[in-house]
PDB file of C-alpha atoms in Angstrom:
ATOM      1  CA  ASN A 204      61.345  19.659  33.520  1.00  0.00           C
ATOM      2  CA  ALA A 205      58.564  20.318  31.051  1.00  0.00           C
ATOM      3  CA  GLY A 206      60.448  19.036  28.073  1.00  0.00           C
ATOM      4  CA  VAL A 207      59.477  20.753  24.695  1.00  0.00           C
ATOM      5  CA  THR A 208      56.148  22.689  25.035  1.00  0.00           C
ATOM      6  CA  GLN A 209      54.383  24.246  21.759  1.00  0.00           C
ATOM      7  CA  THR A 210      52.012  26.875  22.164  1.00  0.00           C
ATOM      8  CA  PRO A 211      49.372  26.925  20.765  1.00  0.00           C
ATOM      9  CA  LYS A 212      47.730  23.578  20.837  1.00  0.00           C
ATOM     10  CA  PHE A 213      45.160  24.438  18.085  1.00  0.00           C
ATOM     11  CA  ARG A 214      44.774  27.204  16.173  1.00  0.00           C
ATOM     12  CA  VAL A 215      42.091  28.380  13.165  1.00  0.00           C
ATOM     13  CA  LEU A 216      43.710  31.085  10.906  1.00  0.00           C
ATOM     14  CA  LYS A 217      41.989  32.726   7.769  1.00  0.00           C
ATOM     15  CA  THR A 218      44.021  32.846   4.496  1.00  0.00           C
ATOM     16  CA  GLY A 219      46.199  35.525   4.269  1.00  0.00           C
ATOM     17  CA  GLN A 220      46.458  36.068   8.321  1.00  0.00           C
ATOM     18  CA  SER A 221      49.905  36.095   9.980  1.00  0.00           C
ATOM     19  CA  MET A 222      50.963  33.689  13.071  1.00  0.00           C
ATOM     20  CA  THR A 223      53.617  32.328  15.128  1.00  0.00           C
ATOM     21  CA  LEU A 224      53.943  29.218  16.706  1.00  0.00           C
ATOM     22  CA  LEU A 225      56.601  29.040  20.218  1.00  0.00           C
ATOM     23  CA  CYS A 226      58.389  26.244  21.248  1.00  0.00           C
ATOM     24  CA  ALA A 227      60.032  25.904  24.030  1.00  0.00           C
ATOM     25  CA  GLN A 228      62.726  23.374  25.807  1.00  0.00           C
ATOM     26  CA  ASP A 229      64.184  23.448  29.492  1.00  0.00           C
ATOM     27  CA  MET A 230      66.867  20.650  28.768  1.00  0.00           C
ATOM     28  CA  ASN A 231      69.755  23.300  27.009  1.00  0.00           C
ATOM     29  CA  HIS A 232      69.849  21.675  24.198  1.00  0.00           C
ATOM     30  CA  GLU A 233      72.067  23.694  21.150  1.00  0.00           C
ATOM     31  CA  TYR A 234      69.687  21.828  18.387  1.00  0.00           C
ATOM     32  CA  MET A 235      66.124  22.998  17.715  1.00  0.00           C
ATOM     33  CA  TYR A 236      63.576  22.346  14.459  1.00  0.00           C
ATOM     34  CA  TRP A 237      60.379  22.517  13.271  1.00  0.00           C
ATOM     35  CA  TYR A 238      58.524  19.594  11.168  1.00  0.00           C
ATOM     36  CA  ARG A 239      55.346  19.751   9.304  1.00  0.00           C
ATOM     37  CA  GLN A 240      53.688  16.398   9.578  1.00  0.00           C
ATOM     38  CA  ASP A 241      50.691  15.514   6.752  1.00  0.00           C
ATOM     39  CA  PRO A 242      48.751  12.225   6.654  1.00  0.00           C
ATOM     40  CA  GLY A 243      50.914   9.842   4.656  1.00  0.00           C
ATOM     41  CA  MET A 244      53.741  11.797   4.030  1.00  0.00           C
ATOM     42  CA  GLY A 245      55.664  11.583   7.440  1.00  0.00           C
ATOM     43  CA  LEU A 246      57.379  13.897   8.795  1.00  0.00           C
ATOM     44  CA  ARG A 247      58.666  16.648   6.874  1.00  0.00           C
ATOM     45  CA  LEU A 248      61.800  19.355   8.114  1.00  0.00           C
ATOM     46  CA  ILE A 249      60.901  23.090   7.650  1.00  0.00           C
ATOM     47  CA  HIS A 250      63.631  24.610   9.629  1.00  0.00           C
ATOM     48  CA  TYR A 251      65.983  23.792  12.177  1.00  0.00           C
ATOM     49  CA  SER A 252      68.699  26.044  14.139  1.00  0.00           C
ATOM     50  CA  VAL A 253      71.921  24.541  15.493  1.00  0.00           C
ATOM     51  CA  GLY A 254      72.562  26.975  18.740  1.00  0.00           C
ATOM     52  CA  GLU A 255      71.021  30.719  18.961  1.00  0.00           C
ATOM     53  CA  GLY A 256      70.793  33.331  16.780  1.00  0.00           C
ATOM     54  CA  THR A 257      71.458  30.663  13.950  1.00  0.00           C
ATOM     55  CA  THR A 258      68.913  29.257  11.487  1.00  0.00           C
ATOM     56  CA  ALA A 259      68.673  26.788   8.249  1.00  0.00           C
ATOM     57  CA  LYS A 260      66.297  25.704   5.897  1.00  0.00           C
ATOM     58  CA  GLY A 261      65.058  22.485   5.673  1.00  0.00           C
ATOM     59  CA  GLU A 262      63.095  20.500   3.042  1.00  0.00           C
ATOM     60  CA  VAL A 263      59.659  22.589   3.156  1.00  0.00           C
ATOM     61  CA  PRO A 264      60.689  26.084   4.157  1.00  0.00           C
ATOM     62  CA  ASP A 265      58.351  28.050   1.828  1.00  0.00           C
ATOM     63  CA  GLY A 266      56.124  30.338   3.247  1.00  0.00           C
ATOM     64  CA  TYR A 267      57.719  30.118   6.805  1.00  0.00           C
ATOM     65  CA  ASN A 268      60.243  32.074   8.653  1.00  0.00           C
ATOM     66  CA  VAL A 269      61.902  31.216  12.033  1.00  0.00           C
ATOM     67  CA  SER A 270      63.936  32.780  14.895  1.00  0.00           C
ATOM     68  CA  ARG A 271      65.999  31.499  17.557  1.00  0.00           C
ATOM     69  CA  LEU A 272      66.807  34.781  19.578  1.00  0.00           C
ATOM     70  CA  LYS A 273      67.406  32.980  23.128  1.00  0.00           C
ATOM     71  CA  LYS A 274      68.865  29.144  23.199  1.00  0.00           C
ATOM     72  CA  GLN A 275      65.407  28.009  25.013  1.00  0.00           C
ATOM     73  CA  ASN A 276      63.144  29.227  22.224  1.00  0.00           C
ATOM     74  CA  PHE A 277      62.301  28.322  18.632  1.00  0.00           C
ATOM     75  CA  LEU A 278      59.636  30.619  17.048  1.00  0.00           C
ATOM     76  CA  LEU A 279      58.317  29.924  13.472  1.00  0.00           C
ATOM     77  CA  GLY A 280      56.233  32.377  11.394  1.00  0.00           C
ATOM     78  CA  LEU A 281      53.716  32.138   8.953  1.00  0.00           C
ATOM     79  CA  GLU A 282      53.360  35.608   7.041  1.00  0.00           C
ATOM     80  CA  SER A 283      50.315  35.261   4.742  1.00  0.00           C
ATOM     81  CA  ALA A 284      48.691  31.693   5.724  1.00  0.00           C
ATOM     82  CA  ALA A 285      47.618  29.585   3.007  1.00  0.00           C
ATOM     83  CA  PRO A 286      45.381  26.314   2.893  1.00  0.00           C
ATOM     84  CA  SER A 287      48.157  23.958   2.023  1.00  0.00           C
ATOM     85  CA  GLN A 288      49.669  25.116   5.598  1.00  0.00           C
ATOM     86  CA  THR A 289      46.830  23.136   7.489  1.00  0.00           C
ATOM     87  CA  SER A 290      48.966  20.489   9.250  1.00  0.00           C
ATOM     88  CA  VAL A 291      50.388  19.383  12.234  1.00  0.00           C
ATOM     89  CA  TYR A 292      53.310  21.511  13.430  1.00  0.00           C
ATOM     90  CA  PHE A 293      56.058  19.176  15.653  1.00  0.00           C
ATOM     91  CA  CYS A 294      58.929  21.364  17.508  1.00  0.00           C
ATOM     92  CA  ALA A 295      62.031  18.928  18.303  1.00  0.00           C
ATOM     93  CA  SER A 296      64.861  19.591  20.403  1.00  0.00           C
ATOM     94  CA  SER A 297      67.832  17.584  20.635  1.00  0.00           C
ATOM     95  CA  TYR A 298      71.598  17.661  22.429  1.00  0.00           C
ATOM     96  CA  SER A 299      74.437  18.224  20.125  1.00  0.00           C
ATOM     97  CA  THR A 300      74.419  16.617  17.009  1.00  0.00           C
ATOM     98  CA  TRP A 301      71.928  15.305  14.295  1.00  0.00           C
ATOM     99  CA  VAL A 302      72.383  11.573  15.741  1.00  0.00           C
ATOM    100  CA  GLU A 303      71.264  12.713  19.395  1.00  0.00           C
ATOM    101  CA  THR A 304      67.457  11.848  19.941  1.00  0.00           C
ATOM    102  CA  GLN A 305      65.390  14.150  19.027  1.00  0.00           C
ATOM    103  CA  TYR A 306      63.306  15.042  22.063  1.00  0.00           C
ATOM    104  CA  PHE A 307      59.806  16.319  20.051  1.00  0.00           C
ATOM    105  CA  GLY A 308      56.853  18.734  21.642  1.00  0.00           C
ATOM    106  CA  PRO A 309      52.933  17.201  21.604  1.00  0.00           C
ATOM    107  CA  GLY A 310      52.295  19.282  18.141  1.00  0.00           C
ATOM    108  CA  THR A 311      50.034  22.451  17.389  1.00  0.00           C
ATOM    109  CA  ARG A 312      47.092  21.642  15.222  1.00  0.00           C
ATOM    110  CA  LEU A 313      47.110  24.308  12.489  1.00  0.00           C
ATOM    111  CA  LEU A 314      43.510  24.906  10.361  1.00  0.00           C
ATOM    112  CA  VAL A 315      43.678  27.680   7.295  1.00  0.00           C
ATOM    113  CA  LEU A 316      40.190  28.395   6.046  1.00  0.00           C
TER     114      LEU A 316
ATOM    115  CA  ALA B 299      70.624  12.450  -0.660  1.00  0.00           C
ATOM    116  CA  GLN B 300      69.152   9.519   1.331  1.00  0.00           C
ATOM    117  CA  SER B 301      65.828   8.246   1.303  1.00  0.00           C
ATOM    118  CA  VAL B 302      63.533   5.724   3.467  1.00  0.00           C
ATOM    119  CA  THR B 303      60.654   3.547   2.392  1.00  0.00           C
ATOM    120  CA  GLN B 304      58.421   2.102   4.898  1.00  0.00           C
ATOM    121  CA  LEU B 305      56.550  -0.768   2.612  1.00  0.00           C
ATOM    122  CA  ASP B 306      53.310  -0.960   5.273  1.00  0.00           C
ATOM    123  CA  SER B 307      51.083   1.844   5.585  1.00  0.00           C
ATOM    124  CA  GLN B 308      49.279  -0.102   8.056  1.00  0.00           C
ATOM    125  CA  VAL B 309      50.002  -3.314   9.985  1.00  0.00           C
ATOM    126  CA  PRO B 310      46.588  -4.911  12.083  1.00  0.00           C
ATOM    127  CA  VAL B 311      47.741  -7.734  14.090  1.00  0.00           C
ATOM    128  CA  PHE B 312      46.284  -9.232  17.465  1.00  0.00           C
ATOM    129  CA  GLU B 313      47.424  -8.883  20.550  1.00  0.00           C
ATOM    130  CA  GLU B 314      50.211 -11.148  21.833  1.00  0.00           C
ATOM    131  CA  ALA B 315      51.288 -12.129  18.094  1.00  0.00           C
ATOM    132  CA  PRO B 316      54.618 -11.383  16.608  1.00  0.00           C
ATOM    133  CA  VAL B 317      55.464  -8.460  14.348  1.00  0.00           C
ATOM    134  CA  GLU B 318      57.502  -7.036  11.753  1.00  0.00           C
ATOM    135  CA  LEU B 319      57.428  -3.591  10.921  1.00  0.00           C
ATOM    136  CA  ARG B 320      59.607  -3.006   7.460  1.00  0.00           C
ATOM    137  CA  CYS B 321      62.001  -0.195   6.669  1.00  0.00           C
ATOM    138  CA  ASN B 322      64.408  -0.023   3.855  1.00  0.00           C
ATOM    139  CA  TYR B 323      66.728   3.051   2.883  1.00  0.00           C
ATOM    140  CA  SER B 324      68.882   4.709   0.317  1.00  0.00           C
ATOM    141  CA  SER B 325      71.876   6.223   0.221  1.00  0.00           C
ATOM    142  CA  SER B 326      75.003   6.630  -1.459  1.00  0.00           C
ATOM    143  CA  VAL B 327      76.954   6.317   2.078  1.00  0.00           C
ATOM    144  CA  SER B 328      77.172   4.770   5.610  1.00  0.00           C
ATOM    145  CA  VAL B 329      74.355   5.606   7.769  1.00  0.00           C
ATOM    146  CA  TYR B 330      72.934   5.880  11.137  1.00  0.00           C
ATOM    147  CA  LEU B 331      69.435   4.662  11.770  1.00  0.00           C
ATOM    148  CA  PHE B 332      65.919   5.428  14.038  1.00  0.00           C
ATOM    149  CA  TRP B 333      62.834   3.704  14.872  1.00  0.00           C
ATOM    150  CA  TYR B 334      60.612   6.682  16.611  1.00  0.00           C
ATOM    151  CA  VAL B 335      56.790   5.775  18.122  1.00  0.00           C
ATOM    152  CA  GLN B 336      53.684   8.203  18.177  1.00  0.00           C
ATOM    153  CA  TYR B 337      51.051   7.604  20.200  1.00  0.00           C
ATOM    154  CA  PRO B 338      48.042   8.792  19.151  1.00  0.00           C
ATOM    155  CA  ASN B 339      47.689  12.692  19.794  1.00  0.00           C
ATOM    156  CA  GLN B 340      51.344  12.915  20.967  1.00  0.00           C
ATOM    157  CA  GLY B 341      54.764  13.918  20.104  1.00  0.00           C
ATOM    158  CA  LEU B 342      57.679  11.268  18.406  1.00  0.00           C
ATOM    159  CA  GLN B 343      59.412   9.525  20.659  1.00  0.00           C
ATOM    160  CA  LEU B 344      62.369   7.699  20.198  1.00  0.00           C
ATOM    161  CA  LEU B 345      62.263   4.035  20.317  1.00  0.00           C
ATOM    162  CA  LEU B 346      66.154   2.644  19.324  1.00  0.00           C
ATOM    163  CA  LYS B 347      68.657   3.762  17.419  1.00  0.00           C
ATOM    164  CA  TYR B 348      71.866   2.504  15.323  1.00  0.00           C
ATOM    165  CA  LEU B 349      75.145   3.880  15.310  1.00  0.00           C
ATOM    166  CA  SER B 350      77.405   1.090  15.222  1.00  0.00           C
ATOM    167  CA  GLY B 351      78.651  -1.870  16.973  1.00  0.00           C
ATOM    168  CA  SER B 352      75.960  -5.025  16.649  1.00  0.00           C
ATOM    169  CA  THR B 353      73.892  -4.981  14.116  1.00  0.00           C
ATOM    170  CA  LEU B 354      71.072  -6.434  16.715  1.00  0.00           C
ATOM    171  CA  VAL B 355      69.413  -3.007  18.660  1.00  0.00           C
ATOM    172  CA  LYS B 356      67.324  -3.358  21.323  1.00  0.00           C
ATOM    173  CA  GLY B 357      65.015  -0.802  21.984  1.00  0.00           C
ATOM    174  CA  ILE B 358      62.690   0.219  24.832  1.00  0.00           C
ATOM    175  CA  ASN B 359      58.938  -2.002  25.137  1.00  0.00           C
ATOM    176  CA  GLY B 360      60.275  -4.997  23.953  1.00  0.00           C
ATOM    177  CA  PHE B 361      61.684  -3.758  20.461  1.00  0.00           C
ATOM    178  CA  GLU B 362      64.323  -4.778  18.800  1.00  0.00           C
ATOM    179  CA  ALA B 363      65.568  -3.973  15.356  1.00  0.00           C
ATOM    180  CA  GLU B 364      68.102  -5.136  12.895  1.00  0.00           C
ATOM    181  CA  PHE B 365      70.248  -3.515  10.560  1.00  0.00           C
ATOM    182  CA  ASN B 366      71.128  -5.235   7.370  1.00  0.00           C
ATOM    183  CA  LYS B 367      74.052  -3.341   5.227  1.00  0.00           C
ATOM    184  CA  SER B 368      73.794  -5.820   2.454  1.00  0.00           C
ATOM    185  CA  GLN B 369      69.738  -5.429   1.990  1.00  0.00           C
ATOM    186  CA  THR B 370      69.648  -1.942   3.326  1.00  0.00           C
ATOM    187  CA  SER B 371      67.212  -2.938   5.868  1.00  0.00           C
ATOM    188  CA  PHE B 372      66.689  -1.860   9.457  1.00  0.00           C
ATOM    189  CA  HIS B 373      63.454  -3.820  10.343  1.00  0.00           C
ATOM    190  CA  LEU B 374      61.424  -3.430  13.922  1.00  0.00           C
ATOM    191  CA  ARG B 375      60.191  -6.653  15.710  1.00  0.00           C
ATOM    192  CA  LYS B 376      58.484  -7.427  18.880  1.00  0.00           C
ATOM    193  CA  PRO B 377      57.541 -10.780  19.704  1.00  0.00           C
ATOM    194  CA  SER B 378      54.556 -10.374  21.609  1.00  0.00           C
ATOM    195  CA  VAL B 379      52.439  -7.102  21.003  1.00  0.00           C
ATOM    196  CA  HIS B 380      50.259  -5.294  23.769  1.00  0.00           C
ATOM    197  CA  ILE B 381      46.879  -3.154  22.766  1.00  0.00           C
ATOM    198  CA  SER B 382      49.093  -0.364  23.938  1.00  0.00           C
ATOM    199  CA  ASP B 383      51.580  -0.727  21.278  1.00  0.00           C
ATOM    200  CA  THR B 384      49.240   0.285  19.019  1.00  0.00           C
ATOM    201  CA  ALA B 385      50.774   4.016  17.044  1.00  0.00           C
ATOM    202  CA  GLU B 386      52.297   4.601  14.519  1.00  0.00           C
ATOM    203  CA  TYR B 387      56.057   3.730  13.899  1.00  0.00           C
ATOM    204  CA  PHE B 388      58.648   5.777  11.728  1.00  0.00           C
ATOM    205  CA  CYS B 389      61.900   5.150  10.387  1.00  0.00           C
ATOM    206  CA  ALA B 390      64.483   7.486   9.810  1.00  0.00           C
ATOM    207  CA  VAL B 391      68.079   7.669   8.422  1.00  0.00           C
ATOM    208  CA  ILE B 392      70.902   9.743   8.394  1.00  0.00           C
ATOM    209  CA  PRO B 393      74.376   9.642   6.886  1.00  0.00           C
ATOM    210  CA  ASN B 394      77.161   9.042   8.631  1.00  0.00           C
ATOM    211  CA  SER B 395      79.703  11.091   7.395  1.00  0.00           C
ATOM    212  CA  GLY B 396      79.322  14.766   5.979  1.00  0.00           C
ATOM    213  CA  TYR B 397      76.490  17.291   7.360  1.00  0.00           C
ATOM    214  CA  SER B 398      72.896  16.378   6.486  1.00  0.00           C
ATOM    215  CA  THR B 399      69.077  16.404   7.868  1.00  0.00           C
ATOM    216  CA  LEU B 400      67.465  13.574   9.181  1.00  0.00           C
ATOM    217  CA  THR B 401      64.805  12.052   6.950  1.00  0.00           C
ATOM    218  CA  PHE B 402      61.754  10.492   8.268  1.00  0.00           C
ATOM    219  CA  GLY B 403      59.725   7.610   6.420  1.00  0.00           C
ATOM    220  CA  LYS B 404      55.811   8.047   5.561  1.00  0.00           C
ATOM    221  CA  GLY B 405      55.456   5.646   8.887  1.00  0.00           C
ATOM    222  CA  THR B 406      53.345   2.445   9.696  1.00  0.00           C
ATOM    223  CA  MET B 407      50.547   2.295  11.815  1.00  0.00           C
ATOM    224  CA  LEU B 408      50.587  -0.364  13.810  1.00  0.00           C
ATOM    225  CA  LEU B 409      46.860  -1.393  14.960  1.00  0.00           C
ATOM    226  CA  VAL B 410      46.542  -4.292  17.651  1.00  0.00           C
ATOM    227  CA  SER B 411      43.389  -5.789  18.419  1.00  0.00           C
ATOM    228  CA  PRO B 412      42.395  -7.988  20.805  1.00  0.00           C
TER     229      PRO B 412
END
């Protein structure tokens, strides 16, 4: 099992460019999450999904969109990147409810110039 | 809404010394509590969690935490740390009734030196 994988590992964007981050899990988990991690801020939830075809907003959703067309994949999109979106992005998944252990990917480091 | 406060942003300690990483939470309802660890350049992984039962919870790598409802705390402890314990540690909380999301603290960096 690969667990949770994220693509790409690192990306540099110019302000206004768009991109999609891909998260894939092979554990048949229902719940998937996107977090961003900034120094001194801990992890903040961007969006999450409780099953295929469903998505919901987290704590900091502005400027991001998500899609969960397949159970194993959760995509995070930035339509028009801004320097404030420079961060490390983590995807996670859990079997069912929020109290289940979340399994994290290795992260994507994004720099917006 | 719930919140988590990790009182120390950084804790330096010598190898084989004991360590305590502090976590306090605020919530109007009962909660479940978690500690996650992030090793350098990696994602987070679960150390331990408290859902119910004994207030002393044992986790991986020799860590344990004690849930104290009256003091709204969930401090993480290890009696003897190793260099390999150098990492960032995150406390997290979620209400055990109703629907809500997991809230993470800002993290405590544990720096173990020889």
